[in-house]
mmCIF file of C-alpha atoms in Angstrom:
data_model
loop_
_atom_site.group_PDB
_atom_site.id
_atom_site.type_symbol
_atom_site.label_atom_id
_atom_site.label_comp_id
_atom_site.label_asym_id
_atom_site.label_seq_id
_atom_site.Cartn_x
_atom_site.Cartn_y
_atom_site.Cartn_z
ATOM 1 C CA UNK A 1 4.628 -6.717 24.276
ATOM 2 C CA UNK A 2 2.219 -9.504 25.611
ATOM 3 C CA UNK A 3 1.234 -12.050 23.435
ATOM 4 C CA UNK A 4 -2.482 -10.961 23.596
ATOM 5 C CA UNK A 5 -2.371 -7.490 21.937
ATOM 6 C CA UNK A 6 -5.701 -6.084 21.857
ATOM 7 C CA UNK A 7 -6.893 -4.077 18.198
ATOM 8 C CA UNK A 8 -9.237 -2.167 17.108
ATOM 9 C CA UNK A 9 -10.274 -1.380 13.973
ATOM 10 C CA UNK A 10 -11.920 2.033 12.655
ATOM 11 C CA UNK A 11 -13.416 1.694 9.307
ATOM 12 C CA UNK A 12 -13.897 -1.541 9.165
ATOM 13 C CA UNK A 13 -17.163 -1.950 7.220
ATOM 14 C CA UNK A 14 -14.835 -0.705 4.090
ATOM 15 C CA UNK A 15 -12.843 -3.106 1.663
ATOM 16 C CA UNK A 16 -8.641 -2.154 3.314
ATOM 17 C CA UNK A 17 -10.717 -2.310 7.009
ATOM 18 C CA UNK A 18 -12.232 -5.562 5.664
ATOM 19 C CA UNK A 19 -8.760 -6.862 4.970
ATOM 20 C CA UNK A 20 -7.325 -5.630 8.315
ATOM 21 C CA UNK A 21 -9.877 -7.831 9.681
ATOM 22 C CA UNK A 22 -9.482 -10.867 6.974
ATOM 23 C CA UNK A 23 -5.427 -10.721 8.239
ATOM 24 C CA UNK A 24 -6.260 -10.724 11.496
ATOM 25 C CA UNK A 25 -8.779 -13.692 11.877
ATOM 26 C CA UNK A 26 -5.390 -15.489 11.321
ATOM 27 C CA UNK A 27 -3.097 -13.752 13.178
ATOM 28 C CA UNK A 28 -1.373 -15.423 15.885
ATOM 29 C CA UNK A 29 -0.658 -12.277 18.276
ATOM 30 C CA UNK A 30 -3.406 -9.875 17.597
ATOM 31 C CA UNK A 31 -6.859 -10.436 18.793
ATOM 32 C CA UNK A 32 -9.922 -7.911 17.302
ATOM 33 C CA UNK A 33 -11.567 -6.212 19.841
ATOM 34 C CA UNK A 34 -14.016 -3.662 18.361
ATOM 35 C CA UNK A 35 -14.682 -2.855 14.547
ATOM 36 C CA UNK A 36 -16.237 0.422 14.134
ATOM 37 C CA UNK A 37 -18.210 1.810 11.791
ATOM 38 C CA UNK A 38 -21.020 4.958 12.216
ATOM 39 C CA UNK A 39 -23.171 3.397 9.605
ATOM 40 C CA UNK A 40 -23.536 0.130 10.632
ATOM 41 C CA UNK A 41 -23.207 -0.481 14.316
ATOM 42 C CA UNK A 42 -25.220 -2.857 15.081
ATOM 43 C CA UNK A 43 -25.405 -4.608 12.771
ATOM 44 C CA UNK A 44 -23.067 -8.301 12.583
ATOM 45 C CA UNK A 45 -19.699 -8.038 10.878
ATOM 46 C CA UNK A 46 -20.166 -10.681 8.762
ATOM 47 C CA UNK A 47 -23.296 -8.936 7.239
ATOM 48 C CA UNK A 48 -20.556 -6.807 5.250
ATOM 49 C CA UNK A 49 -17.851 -9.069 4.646
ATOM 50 C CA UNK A 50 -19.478 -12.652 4.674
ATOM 51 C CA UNK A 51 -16.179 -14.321 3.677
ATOM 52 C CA UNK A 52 -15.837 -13.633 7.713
ATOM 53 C CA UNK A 53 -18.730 -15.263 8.984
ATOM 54 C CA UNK A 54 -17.068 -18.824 9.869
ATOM 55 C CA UNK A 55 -14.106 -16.687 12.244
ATOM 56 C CA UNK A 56 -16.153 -13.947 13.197
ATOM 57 C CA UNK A 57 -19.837 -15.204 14.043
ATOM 58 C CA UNK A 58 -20.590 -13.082 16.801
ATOM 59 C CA UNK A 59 -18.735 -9.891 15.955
ATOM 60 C CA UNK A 60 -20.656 -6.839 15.235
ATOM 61 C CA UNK A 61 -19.774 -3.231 14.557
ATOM 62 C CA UNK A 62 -19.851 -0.794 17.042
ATOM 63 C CA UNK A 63 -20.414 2.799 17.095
ATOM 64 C CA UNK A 64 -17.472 5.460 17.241
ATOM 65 C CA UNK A 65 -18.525 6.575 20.467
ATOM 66 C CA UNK A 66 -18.029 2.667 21.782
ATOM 67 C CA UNK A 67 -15.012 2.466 19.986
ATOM 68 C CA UNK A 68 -13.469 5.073 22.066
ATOM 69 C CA UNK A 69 -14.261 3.192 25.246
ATOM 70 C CA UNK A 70 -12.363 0.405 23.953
ATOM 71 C CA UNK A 71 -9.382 -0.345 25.707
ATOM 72 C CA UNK A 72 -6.862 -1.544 23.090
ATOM 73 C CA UNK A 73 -3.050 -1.905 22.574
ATOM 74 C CA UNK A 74 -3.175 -0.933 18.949
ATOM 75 C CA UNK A 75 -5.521 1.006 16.282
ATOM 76 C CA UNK A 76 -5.937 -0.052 13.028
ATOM 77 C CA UNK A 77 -7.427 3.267 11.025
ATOM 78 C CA UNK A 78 -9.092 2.474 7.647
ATOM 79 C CA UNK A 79 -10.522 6.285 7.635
ATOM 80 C CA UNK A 80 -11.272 8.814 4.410
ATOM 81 C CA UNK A 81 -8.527 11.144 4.242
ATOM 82 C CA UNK A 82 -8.961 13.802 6.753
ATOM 83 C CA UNK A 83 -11.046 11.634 9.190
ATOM 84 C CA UNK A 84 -7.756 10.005 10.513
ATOM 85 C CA UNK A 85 -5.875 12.704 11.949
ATOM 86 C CA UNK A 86 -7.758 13.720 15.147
ATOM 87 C CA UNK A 87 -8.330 9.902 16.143
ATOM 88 C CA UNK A 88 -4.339 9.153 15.647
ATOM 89 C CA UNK A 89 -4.105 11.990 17.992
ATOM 90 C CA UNK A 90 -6.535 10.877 20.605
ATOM 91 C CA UNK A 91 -5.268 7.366 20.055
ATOM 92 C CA UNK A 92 -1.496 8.209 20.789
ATOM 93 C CA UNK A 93 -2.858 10.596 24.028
ATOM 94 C CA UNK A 94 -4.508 7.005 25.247
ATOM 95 C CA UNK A 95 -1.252 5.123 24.958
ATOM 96 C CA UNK A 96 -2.287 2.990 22.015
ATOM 97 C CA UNK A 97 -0.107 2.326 18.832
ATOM 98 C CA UNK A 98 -1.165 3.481 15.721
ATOM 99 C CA UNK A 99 -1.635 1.984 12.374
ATOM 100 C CA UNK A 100 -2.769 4.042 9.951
ATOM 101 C CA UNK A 101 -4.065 3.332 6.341
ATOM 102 C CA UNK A 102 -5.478 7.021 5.294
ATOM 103 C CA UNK A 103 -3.066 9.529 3.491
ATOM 104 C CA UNK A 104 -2.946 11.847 6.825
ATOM 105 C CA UNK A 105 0.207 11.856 7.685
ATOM 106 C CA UNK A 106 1.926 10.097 5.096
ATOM 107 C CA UNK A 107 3.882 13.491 3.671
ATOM 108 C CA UNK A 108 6.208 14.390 5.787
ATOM 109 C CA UNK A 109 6.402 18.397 4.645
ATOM 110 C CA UNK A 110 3.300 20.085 6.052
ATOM 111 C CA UNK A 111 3.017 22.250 2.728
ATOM 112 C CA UNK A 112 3.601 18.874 0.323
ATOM 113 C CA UNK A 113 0.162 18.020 2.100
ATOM 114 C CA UNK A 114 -1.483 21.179 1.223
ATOM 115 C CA UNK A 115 -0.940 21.112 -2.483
ATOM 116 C CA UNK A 116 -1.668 17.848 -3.009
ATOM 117 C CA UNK A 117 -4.486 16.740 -0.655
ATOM 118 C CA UNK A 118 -5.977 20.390 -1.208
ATOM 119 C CA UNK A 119 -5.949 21.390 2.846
ATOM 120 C CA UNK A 120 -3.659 22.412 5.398
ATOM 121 C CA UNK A 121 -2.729 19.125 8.219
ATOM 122 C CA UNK A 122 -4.856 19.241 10.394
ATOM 123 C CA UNK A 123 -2.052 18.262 13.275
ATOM 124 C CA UNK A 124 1.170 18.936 11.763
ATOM 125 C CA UNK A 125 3.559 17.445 14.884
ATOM 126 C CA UNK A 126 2.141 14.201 13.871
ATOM 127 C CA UNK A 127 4.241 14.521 10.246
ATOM 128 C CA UNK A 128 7.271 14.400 12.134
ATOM 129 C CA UNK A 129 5.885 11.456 14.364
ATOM 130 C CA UNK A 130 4.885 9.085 12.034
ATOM 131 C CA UNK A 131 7.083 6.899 10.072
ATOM 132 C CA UNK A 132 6.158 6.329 6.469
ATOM 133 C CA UNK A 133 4.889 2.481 6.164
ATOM 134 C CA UNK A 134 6.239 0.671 3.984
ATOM 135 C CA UNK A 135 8.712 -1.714 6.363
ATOM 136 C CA UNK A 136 11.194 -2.449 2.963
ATOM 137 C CA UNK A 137 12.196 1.083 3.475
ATOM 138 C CA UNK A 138 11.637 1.844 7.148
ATOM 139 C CA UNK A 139 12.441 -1.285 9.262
ATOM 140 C CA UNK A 140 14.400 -0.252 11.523
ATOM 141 C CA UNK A 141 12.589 2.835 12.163
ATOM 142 C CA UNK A 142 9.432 1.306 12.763
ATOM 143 C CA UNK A 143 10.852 -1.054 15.567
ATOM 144 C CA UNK A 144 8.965 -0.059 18.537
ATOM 145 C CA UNK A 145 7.692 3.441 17.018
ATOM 146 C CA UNK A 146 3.957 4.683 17.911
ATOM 147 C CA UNK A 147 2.825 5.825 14.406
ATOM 148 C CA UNK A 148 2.955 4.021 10.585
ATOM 149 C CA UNK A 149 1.614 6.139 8.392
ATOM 150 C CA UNK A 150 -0.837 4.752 5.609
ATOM 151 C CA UNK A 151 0.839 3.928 2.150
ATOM 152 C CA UNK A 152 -0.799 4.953 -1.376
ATOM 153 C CA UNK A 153 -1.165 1.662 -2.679
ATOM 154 C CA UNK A 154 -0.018 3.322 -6.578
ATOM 155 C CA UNK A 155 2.789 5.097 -4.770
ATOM 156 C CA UNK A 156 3.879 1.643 -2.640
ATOM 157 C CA UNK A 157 3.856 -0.321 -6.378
ATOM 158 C CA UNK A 158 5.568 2.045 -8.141
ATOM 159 C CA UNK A 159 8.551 2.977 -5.427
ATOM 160 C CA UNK A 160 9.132 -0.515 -4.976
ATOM 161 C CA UNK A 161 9.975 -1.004 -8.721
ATOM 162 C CA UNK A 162 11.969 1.962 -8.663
ATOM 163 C CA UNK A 163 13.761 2.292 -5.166
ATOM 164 C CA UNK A 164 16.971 -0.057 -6.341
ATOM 165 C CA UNK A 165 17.289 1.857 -9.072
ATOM 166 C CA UNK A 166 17.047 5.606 -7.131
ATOM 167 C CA UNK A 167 19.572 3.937 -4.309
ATOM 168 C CA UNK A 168 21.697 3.157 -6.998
ATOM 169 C CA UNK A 169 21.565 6.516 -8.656
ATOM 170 C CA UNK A 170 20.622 5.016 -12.058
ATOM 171 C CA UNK A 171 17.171 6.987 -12.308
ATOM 172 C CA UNK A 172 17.774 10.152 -15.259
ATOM 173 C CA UNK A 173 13.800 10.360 -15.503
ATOM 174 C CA UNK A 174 11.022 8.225 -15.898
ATOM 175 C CA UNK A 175 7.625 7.695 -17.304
ATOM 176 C CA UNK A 176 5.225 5.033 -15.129
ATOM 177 C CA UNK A 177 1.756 3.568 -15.781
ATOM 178 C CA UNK A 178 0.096 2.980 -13.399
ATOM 179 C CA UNK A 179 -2.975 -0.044 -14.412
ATOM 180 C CA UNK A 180 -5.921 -0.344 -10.886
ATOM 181 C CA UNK A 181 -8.530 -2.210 -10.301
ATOM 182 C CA UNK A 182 -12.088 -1.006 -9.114
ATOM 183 C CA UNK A 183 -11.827 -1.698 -5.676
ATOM 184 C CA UNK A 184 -9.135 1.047 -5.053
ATOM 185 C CA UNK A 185 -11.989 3.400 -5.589
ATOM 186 C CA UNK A 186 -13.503 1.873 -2.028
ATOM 187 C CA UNK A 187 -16.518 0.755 -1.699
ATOM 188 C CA UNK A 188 -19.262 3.190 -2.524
ATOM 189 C CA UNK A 189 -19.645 3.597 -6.077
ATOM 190 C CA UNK A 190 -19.211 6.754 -8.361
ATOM 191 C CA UNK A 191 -19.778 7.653 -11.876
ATOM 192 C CA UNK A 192 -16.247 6.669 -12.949
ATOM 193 C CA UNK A 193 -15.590 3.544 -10.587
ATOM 194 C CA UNK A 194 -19.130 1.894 -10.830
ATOM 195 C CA UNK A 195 -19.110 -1.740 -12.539
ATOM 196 C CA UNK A 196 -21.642 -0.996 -14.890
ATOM 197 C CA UNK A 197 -19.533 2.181 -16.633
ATOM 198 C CA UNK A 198 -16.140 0.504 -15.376
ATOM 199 C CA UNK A 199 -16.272 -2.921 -16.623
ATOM 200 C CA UNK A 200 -14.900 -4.073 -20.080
ATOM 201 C CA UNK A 201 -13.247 -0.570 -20.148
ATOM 202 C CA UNK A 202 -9.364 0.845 -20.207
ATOM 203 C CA UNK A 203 -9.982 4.534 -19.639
ATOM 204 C CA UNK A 204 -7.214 6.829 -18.865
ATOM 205 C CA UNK A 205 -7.994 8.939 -15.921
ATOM 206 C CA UNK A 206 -4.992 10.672 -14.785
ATOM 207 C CA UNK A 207 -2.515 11.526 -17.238
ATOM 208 C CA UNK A 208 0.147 13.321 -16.164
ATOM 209 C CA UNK A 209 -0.511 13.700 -12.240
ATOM 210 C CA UNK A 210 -1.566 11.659 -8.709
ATOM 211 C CA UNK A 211 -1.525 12.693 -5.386
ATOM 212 C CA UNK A 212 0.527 9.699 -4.752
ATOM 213 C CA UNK A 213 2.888 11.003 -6.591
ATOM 214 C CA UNK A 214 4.187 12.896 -3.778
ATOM 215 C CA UNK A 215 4.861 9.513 -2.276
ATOM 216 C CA UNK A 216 7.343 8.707 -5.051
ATOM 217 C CA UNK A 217 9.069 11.836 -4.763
ATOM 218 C CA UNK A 218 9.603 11.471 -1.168
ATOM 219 C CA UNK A 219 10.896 8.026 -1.153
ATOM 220 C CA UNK A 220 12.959 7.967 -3.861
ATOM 221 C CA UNK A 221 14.352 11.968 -3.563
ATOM 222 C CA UNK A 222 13.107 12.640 -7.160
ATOM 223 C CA UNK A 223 12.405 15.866 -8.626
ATOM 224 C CA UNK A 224 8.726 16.406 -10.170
ATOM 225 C CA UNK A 225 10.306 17.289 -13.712
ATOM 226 C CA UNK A 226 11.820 13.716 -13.966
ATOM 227 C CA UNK A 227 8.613 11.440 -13.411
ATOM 228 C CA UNK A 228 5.250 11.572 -14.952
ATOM 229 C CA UNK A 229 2.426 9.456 -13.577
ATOM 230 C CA UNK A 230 -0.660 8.124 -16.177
ATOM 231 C CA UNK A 231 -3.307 5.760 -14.278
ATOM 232 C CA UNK A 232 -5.596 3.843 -16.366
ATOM 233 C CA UNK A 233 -8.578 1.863 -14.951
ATOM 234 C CA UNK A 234 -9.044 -1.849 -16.210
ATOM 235 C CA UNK A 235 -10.533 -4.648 -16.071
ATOM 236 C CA UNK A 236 -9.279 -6.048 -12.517
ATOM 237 C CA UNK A 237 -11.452 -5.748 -9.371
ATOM 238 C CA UNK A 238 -7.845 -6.145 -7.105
ATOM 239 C CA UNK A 239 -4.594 -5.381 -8.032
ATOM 240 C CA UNK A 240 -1.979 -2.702 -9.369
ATOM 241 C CA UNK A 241 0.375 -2.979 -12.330
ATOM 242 C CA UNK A 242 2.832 -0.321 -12.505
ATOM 243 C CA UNK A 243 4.957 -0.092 -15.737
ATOM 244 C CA UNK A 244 7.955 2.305 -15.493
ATOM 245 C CA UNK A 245 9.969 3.448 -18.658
ATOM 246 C CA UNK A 246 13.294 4.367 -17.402
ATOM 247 C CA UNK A 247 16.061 6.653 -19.348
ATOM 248 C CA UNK A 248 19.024 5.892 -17.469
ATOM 249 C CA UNK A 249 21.623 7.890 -16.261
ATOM 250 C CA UNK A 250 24.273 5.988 -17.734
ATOM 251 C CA UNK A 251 24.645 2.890 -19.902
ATOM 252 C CA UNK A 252 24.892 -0.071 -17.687
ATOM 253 C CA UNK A 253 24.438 -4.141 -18.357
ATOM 254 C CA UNK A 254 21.941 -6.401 -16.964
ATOM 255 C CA UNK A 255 24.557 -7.883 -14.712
ATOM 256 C CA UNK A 256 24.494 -4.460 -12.560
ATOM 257 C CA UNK A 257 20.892 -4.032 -12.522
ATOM 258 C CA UNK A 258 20.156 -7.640 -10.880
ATOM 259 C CA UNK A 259 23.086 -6.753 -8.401
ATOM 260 C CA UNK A 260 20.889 -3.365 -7.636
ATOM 261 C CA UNK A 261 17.918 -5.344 -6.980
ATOM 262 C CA UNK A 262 19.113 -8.269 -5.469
ATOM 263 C CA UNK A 263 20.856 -5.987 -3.387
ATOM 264 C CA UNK A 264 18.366 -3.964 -2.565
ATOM 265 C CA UNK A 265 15.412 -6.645 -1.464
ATOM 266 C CA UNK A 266 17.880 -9.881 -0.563
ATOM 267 C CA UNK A 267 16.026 -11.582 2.344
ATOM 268 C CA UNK A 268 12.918 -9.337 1.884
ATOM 269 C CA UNK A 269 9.730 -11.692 3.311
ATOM 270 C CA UNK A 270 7.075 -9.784 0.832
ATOM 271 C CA UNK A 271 9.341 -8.760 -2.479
ATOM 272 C CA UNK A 272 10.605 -10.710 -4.647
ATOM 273 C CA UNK A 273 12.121 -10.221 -8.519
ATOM 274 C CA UNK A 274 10.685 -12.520 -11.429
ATOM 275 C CA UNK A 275 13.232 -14.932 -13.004
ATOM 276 C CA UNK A 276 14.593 -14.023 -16.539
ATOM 277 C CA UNK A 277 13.073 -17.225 -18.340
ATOM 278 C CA UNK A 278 10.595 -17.897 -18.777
ATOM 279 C CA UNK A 279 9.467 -14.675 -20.660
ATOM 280 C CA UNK A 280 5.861 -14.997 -19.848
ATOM 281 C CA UNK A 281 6.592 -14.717 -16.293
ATOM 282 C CA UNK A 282 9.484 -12.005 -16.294
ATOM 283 C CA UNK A 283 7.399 -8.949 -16.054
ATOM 284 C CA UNK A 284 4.755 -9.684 -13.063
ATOM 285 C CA UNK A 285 1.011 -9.341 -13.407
ATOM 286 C CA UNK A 286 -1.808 -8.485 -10.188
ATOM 287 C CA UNK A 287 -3.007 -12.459 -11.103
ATOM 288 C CA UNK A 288 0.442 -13.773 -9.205
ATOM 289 C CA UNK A 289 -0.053 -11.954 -6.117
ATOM 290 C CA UNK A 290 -3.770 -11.479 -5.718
ATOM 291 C CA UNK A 291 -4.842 -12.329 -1.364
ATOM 292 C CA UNK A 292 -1.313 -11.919 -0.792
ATOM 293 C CA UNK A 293 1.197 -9.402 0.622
ATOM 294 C CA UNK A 294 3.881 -9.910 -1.874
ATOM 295 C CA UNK A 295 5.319 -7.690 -4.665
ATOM 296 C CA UNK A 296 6.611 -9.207 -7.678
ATOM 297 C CA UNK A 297 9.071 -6.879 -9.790
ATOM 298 C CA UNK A 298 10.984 -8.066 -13.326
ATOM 299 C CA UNK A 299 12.848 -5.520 -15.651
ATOM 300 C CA UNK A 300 14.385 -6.185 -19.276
ATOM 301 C CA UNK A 301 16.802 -3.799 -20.273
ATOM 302 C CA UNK A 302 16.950 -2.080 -24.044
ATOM 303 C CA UNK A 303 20.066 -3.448 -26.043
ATOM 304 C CA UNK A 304 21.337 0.105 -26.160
ATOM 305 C CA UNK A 305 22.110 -0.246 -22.294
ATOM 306 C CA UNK A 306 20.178 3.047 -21.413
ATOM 307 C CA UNK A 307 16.213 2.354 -21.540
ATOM 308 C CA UNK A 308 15.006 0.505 -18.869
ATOM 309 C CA UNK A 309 11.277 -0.979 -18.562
ATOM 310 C CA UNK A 310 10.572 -2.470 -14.716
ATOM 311 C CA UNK A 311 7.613 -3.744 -13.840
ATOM 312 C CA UNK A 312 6.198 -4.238 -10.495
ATOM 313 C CA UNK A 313 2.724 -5.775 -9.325
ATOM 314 C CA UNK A 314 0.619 -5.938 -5.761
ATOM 315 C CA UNK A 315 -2.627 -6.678 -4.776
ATOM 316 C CA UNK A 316 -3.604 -2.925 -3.449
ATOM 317 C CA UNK A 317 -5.840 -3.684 -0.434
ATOM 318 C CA UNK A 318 -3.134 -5.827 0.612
ATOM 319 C CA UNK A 319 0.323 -4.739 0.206
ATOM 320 C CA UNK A 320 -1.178 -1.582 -1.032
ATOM 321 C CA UNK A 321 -2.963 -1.159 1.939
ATOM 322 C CA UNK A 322 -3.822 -3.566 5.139
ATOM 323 C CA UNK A 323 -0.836 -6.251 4.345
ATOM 324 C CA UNK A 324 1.861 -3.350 4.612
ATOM 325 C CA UNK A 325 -0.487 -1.773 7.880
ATOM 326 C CA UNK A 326 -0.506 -5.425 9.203
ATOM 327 C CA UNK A 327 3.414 -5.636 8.509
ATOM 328 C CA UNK A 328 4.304 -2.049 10.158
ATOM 329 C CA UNK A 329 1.922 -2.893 13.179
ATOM 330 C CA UNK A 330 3.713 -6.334 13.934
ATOM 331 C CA UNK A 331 7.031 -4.327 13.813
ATOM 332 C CA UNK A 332 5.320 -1.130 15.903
ATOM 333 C CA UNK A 333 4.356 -4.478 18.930
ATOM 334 C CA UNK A 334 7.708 -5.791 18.678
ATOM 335 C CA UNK A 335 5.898 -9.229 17.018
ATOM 336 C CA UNK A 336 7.195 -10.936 13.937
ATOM 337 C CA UNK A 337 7.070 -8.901 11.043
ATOM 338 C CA UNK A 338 5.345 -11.778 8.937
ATOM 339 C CA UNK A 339 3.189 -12.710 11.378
ATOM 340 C CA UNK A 340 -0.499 -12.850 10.256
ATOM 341 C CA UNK A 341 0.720 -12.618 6.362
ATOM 342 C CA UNK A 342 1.525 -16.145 5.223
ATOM 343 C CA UNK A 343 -0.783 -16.480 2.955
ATOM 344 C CA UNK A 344 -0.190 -17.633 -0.683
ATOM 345 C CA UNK A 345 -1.605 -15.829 -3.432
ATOM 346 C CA UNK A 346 -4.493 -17.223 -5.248
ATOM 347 C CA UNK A 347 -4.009 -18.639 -8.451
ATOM 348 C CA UNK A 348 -5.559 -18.437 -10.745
ATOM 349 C CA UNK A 349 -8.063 -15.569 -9.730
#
């Protein structure tokens, strides 16, 4: 793949399209060549996101219809759920590469999609096309692929936590938290995500079930009677904290579980495990990875050798969203996987 791989980016007026366009301002491969978005083409990029203005000055939106004319190498699509699917389809017909952040095709059993998004896929040959995005699990299968599928930034924090553990077969059930901050509601407000009823608030509102919960199961082969998923909203505008309890399978030390996960993410670029000392820093929190597209993941182990509680935090428009669509595209282009993604969270934030 040239050097000068041409993008564009659908949805970009939104907070994940935002960050697709935030990453690549720095990126050293991947130059923007349209940002679309139906409600404000027109109008200049940096209107939306101002934090832009200083890389993209002249960049404006442009409609769909000028988006399609666009002759691009890959397609970044920040879309609603639903909205995705035809465009990945017209987009892979065109020859382009595909990059998708919506939850379209990111089940890969047609009827898993039905019961938990509600509606039948829309195209379901692209299921067996796409390859789910989240490059700690999918590498190798990415390499030079045509289709990442989005990731659901809840279901990305929580199977990273858990995915040494399932590989190791250490998993009996488990009971995760799931803590979010407003902006993974998006951008236009609602009754429960808007700042005004949100802020200074910790209100429970799933308790037992998420449709990215069908992510977890996937991933980590789990049956739906061993895992229950609670989200709570709090006081964060960017990040997820996920907080599994784990019953174990079998007694085990400490020694084994930091030989599961050091085994399991050794070399990783964007994951890495909190030390054991000091305690304030051995369970993660959103704060140490906030404008960044690491995961941080700690665990302390019950002295009866059987209860487990892992922690695992991510900033969830990043590696819960554009970061890990950034990190699948560079591996789609044949590019380096970090490319684009140095950046070191801010702290404090």
């Amino acid at each position: 793949m040239s050097s000068a791989v041409r993008a564009v980016i659908w949805g970009a007026n939104g907070m994940a399209g935002g960050e697709v366009l935030r990453i690549l301002a720095g990126h050293p491969s991947i130059h923007v060549e349209g940002a679309v978005s139906r409600s404000r083409s027109g109008q200049p990029v940096w209107h939306t996101h101002p934090h832009l203005r200083g890389r993209f000055p002249e960049l404006a939106f442009c409609s769909p219809e000028e988006g399609k004319a666009i002759a691009a190498d890959i397609a970044f699509l920040a879309l609603p759920h639903g909205a995705s699917a035809p465009l990945i389809r017209e987009c892979l017909d065109r020859g382009m590469k595909v990059a998708d952040l919506s939850g379209d095709v990111r089940l890969r059993n047609p009827a898993d999609v039905e019961k938990w998004y509600g509606s039948a896929p829309l195209f379901p040959e692209l299921l067996d096309t796409a390859v789910y995005g989240l490059p700690e699990l999918y590498r190798e299968k990415l390499k030079g692929a045509d289709l990442a599928s989005g990731v659901g930034c809840n279901a990305s924090c929580s199977i990273l936590g858990l995915y040494p553990l399932a590989r190791a077969g250490l998993i009996g059930d488990v009971r995760i938290e799931v803590r979010v901050g407003s902006s993974e509601a998006g951008a236009t407000p609602t009754a429960g995500s808007h700042h005004p009823f949100r802020s200074r608030a910790l209100r429970v509102y799933e308790p037992f079930r998420h449709r990215h919960l069908a992510e977890i199961f996937q991933e980590l082969n789990l049956s739906e009677e061993k895992v229950t998923l609670t989200m709570t909203a709090v006081e964060m505008i960017r990040g997820v904290q996920m907080i599994a309890y784990v019953n174990l399978s079998r007694r085990v030390k400490e020694a084994e579980l930091w030989k599961a996960y050091r085994s399991a993410y050794s070399g990783e670029p964007f994951v890495s495990l909190c030390p054991a000392r000091p305690s304030h820093l051995r369970l993660p929190e959103p704060k140490l990875v906030t404008g960044s597209n690491q995961a941080l993941t700690g665990f302390t182990l019950h002295e009866d050798g059987t209860r487990l509680l892992v922690v695992t935090a991510i900033d969830n428009l990043m590696k819960g969203a554009a970061g890990s669509a950034v990190q699948s595209a560079n591996l789609l282009l044949g590019l380096d996987e970090t490319a684009g993604l140095g950046m070191l969270p801010v702290y404090p934030a």
